[in-house]
Structure formats: structure tokens, C-alpha cells
CSV table of C-alpha atoms in Angstrom, one decimal:
chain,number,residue,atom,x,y,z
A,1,UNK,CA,58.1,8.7,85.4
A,2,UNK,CA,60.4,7.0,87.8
A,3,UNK,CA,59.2,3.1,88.1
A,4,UNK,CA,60.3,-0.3,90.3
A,5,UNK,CA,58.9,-3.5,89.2
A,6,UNK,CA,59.2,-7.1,90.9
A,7,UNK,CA,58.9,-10.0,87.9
A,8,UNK,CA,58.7,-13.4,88.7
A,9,UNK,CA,56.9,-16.4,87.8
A,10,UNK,CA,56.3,-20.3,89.1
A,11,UNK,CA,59.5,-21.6,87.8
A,12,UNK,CA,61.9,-18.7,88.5
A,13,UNK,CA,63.5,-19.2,85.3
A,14,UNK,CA,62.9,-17.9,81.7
A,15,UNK,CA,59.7,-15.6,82.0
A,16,UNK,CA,60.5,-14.0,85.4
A,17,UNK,CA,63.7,-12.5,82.6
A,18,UNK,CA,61.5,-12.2,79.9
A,19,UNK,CA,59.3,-10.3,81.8
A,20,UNK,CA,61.8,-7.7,83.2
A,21,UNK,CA,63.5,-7.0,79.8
A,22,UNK,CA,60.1,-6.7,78.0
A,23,UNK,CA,58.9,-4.0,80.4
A,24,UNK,CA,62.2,-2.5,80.6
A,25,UNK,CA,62.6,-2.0,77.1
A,26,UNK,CA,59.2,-0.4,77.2
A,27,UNK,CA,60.1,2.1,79.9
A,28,UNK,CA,62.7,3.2,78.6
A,29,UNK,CA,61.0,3.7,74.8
A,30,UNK,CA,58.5,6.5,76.9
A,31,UNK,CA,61.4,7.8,77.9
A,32,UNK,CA,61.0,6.4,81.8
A,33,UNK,CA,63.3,5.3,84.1
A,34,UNK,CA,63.1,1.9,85.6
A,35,UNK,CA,64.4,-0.7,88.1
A,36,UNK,CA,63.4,-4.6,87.6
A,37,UNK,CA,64.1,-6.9,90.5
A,38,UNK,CA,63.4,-10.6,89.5
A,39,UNK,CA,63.0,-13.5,92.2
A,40,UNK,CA,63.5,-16.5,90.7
A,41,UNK,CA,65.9,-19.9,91.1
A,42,UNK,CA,68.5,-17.6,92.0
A,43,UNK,CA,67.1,-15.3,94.7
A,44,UNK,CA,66.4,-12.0,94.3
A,45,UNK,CA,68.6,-10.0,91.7
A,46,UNK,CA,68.9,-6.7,90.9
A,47,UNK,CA,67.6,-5.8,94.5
A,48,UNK,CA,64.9,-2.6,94.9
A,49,UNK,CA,66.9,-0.3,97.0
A,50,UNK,CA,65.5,1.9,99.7
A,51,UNK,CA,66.1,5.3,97.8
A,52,UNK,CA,64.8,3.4,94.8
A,53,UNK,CA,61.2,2.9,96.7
A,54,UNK,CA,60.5,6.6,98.2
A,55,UNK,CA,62.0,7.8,94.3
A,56,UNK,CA,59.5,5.5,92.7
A,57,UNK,CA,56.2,7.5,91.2
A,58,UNK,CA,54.8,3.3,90.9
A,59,UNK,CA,55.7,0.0,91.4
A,60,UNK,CA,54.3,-2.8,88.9
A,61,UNK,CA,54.1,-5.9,90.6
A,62,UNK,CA,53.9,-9.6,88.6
A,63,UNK,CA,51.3,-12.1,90.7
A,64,UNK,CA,51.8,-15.6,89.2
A,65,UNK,CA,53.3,-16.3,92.8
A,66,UNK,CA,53.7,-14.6,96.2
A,67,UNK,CA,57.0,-11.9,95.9
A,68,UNK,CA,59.2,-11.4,98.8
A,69,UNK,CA,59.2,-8.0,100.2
A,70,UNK,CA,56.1,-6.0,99.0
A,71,UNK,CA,55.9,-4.5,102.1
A,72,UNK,CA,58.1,-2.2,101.4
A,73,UNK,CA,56.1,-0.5,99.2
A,74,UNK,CA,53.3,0.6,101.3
A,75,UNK,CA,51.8,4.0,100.4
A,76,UNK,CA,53.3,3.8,97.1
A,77,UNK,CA,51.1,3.7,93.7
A,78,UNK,CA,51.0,0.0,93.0
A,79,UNK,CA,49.8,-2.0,89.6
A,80,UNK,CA,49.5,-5.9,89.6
A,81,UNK,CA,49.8,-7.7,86.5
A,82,UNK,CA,50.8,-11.0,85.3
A,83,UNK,CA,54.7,-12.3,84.0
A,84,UNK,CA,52.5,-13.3,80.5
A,85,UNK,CA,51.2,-10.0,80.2
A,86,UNK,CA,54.3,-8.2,81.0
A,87,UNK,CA,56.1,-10.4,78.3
A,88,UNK,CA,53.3,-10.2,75.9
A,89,UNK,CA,52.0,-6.7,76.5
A,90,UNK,CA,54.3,-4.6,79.1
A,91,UNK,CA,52.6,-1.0,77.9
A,92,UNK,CA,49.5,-2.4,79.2
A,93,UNK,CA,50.9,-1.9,82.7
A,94,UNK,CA,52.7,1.1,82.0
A,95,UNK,CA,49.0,3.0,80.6
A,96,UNK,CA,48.1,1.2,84.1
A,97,UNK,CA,50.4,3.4,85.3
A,98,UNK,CA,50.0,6.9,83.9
A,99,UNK,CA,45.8,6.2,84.2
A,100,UNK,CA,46.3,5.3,88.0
């Protein structure tokens, strides 16, 4: 599975990170590729790519606040979860995944 995922959470600081290594670390233990963009404090790093949207099988999306640029992935297969769950629980997203 090829995933993108958009962390970020009220503050912009600490979990928004926490997030995006806990469910990259995840990924990559199935074996799954995976691109984390966090919007926090800082803007958006580690910017979702074009070619990394229409390469992407799913797209997990955090909803603690409103992300900039979801629009871009229209059509695609997309799971919403929370930055606590991803933190606390990121294979529950990625089941979300394979089960969607």
C-alpha cells in the first residue's frame, strides 16, 4: 500500500509530530510506503506532492482542525481520524485502510 497522510492538531506543535512519526513508523512495519505532511506553527512541511496524490491507494486525514488543501484529494480513498488516535493507536487507521 502506497499512503499520504495530513497530521495536525490545535496548537501546531508537539502532536501534529507525534502523530506523523507514530503512523509512519506503523506503515512502514506492514511494509507500506508513506508520505506525512504536518501543518502546524510552521506551515506546511513535508508537502504532498502531485505524483504523490494520483500514486496514493489512501489518504488518512487528522480532524482536530480544518487542513489546508484537502481538495486535492478528491476521488481518492479517504480515512479521518483524530492526532490522539494516530499517536495513541495509528494501526487503527491503517485496518481503516485495508477494510475501506
Amino acid at each position: 500500500m502506497n499512503i499520504v497522510a495530513i497530521t495536525a492538531c490545535p496548537s501546531g506543535v508537539a502532536h501534529t509530530y507525534m502523530a506523523a512519526e507514530s503512523l509512519e513508523q506503523a506503515a512502514l512495519a506492514r511494509g507500506w510506503t508513506i508520505k506525512v505532511e504536518t501543518q502546524g506553527v510552521l506551515g506546511a512541511e513535508n508537502e504532498i506532492s502531485q505524483q504523490d496524490v494520483e500514486e496514493a491507494d489512501a489518504v488518512i486525514l487528522t480532524t482536530d482542525i480544518a487542513l489546508s488543501g484537502t481538495e486535492r484529494f478528491d476521488g481518492k480513498k479517504v480515512i479521518q481520524t483524530t492526532v490522539k488516535r494516530l499517536v495513541v493507536s495509528p494501526s487503527e487507521a491503517l485496518d481503516a485502510v485495508e477494510a475501506a
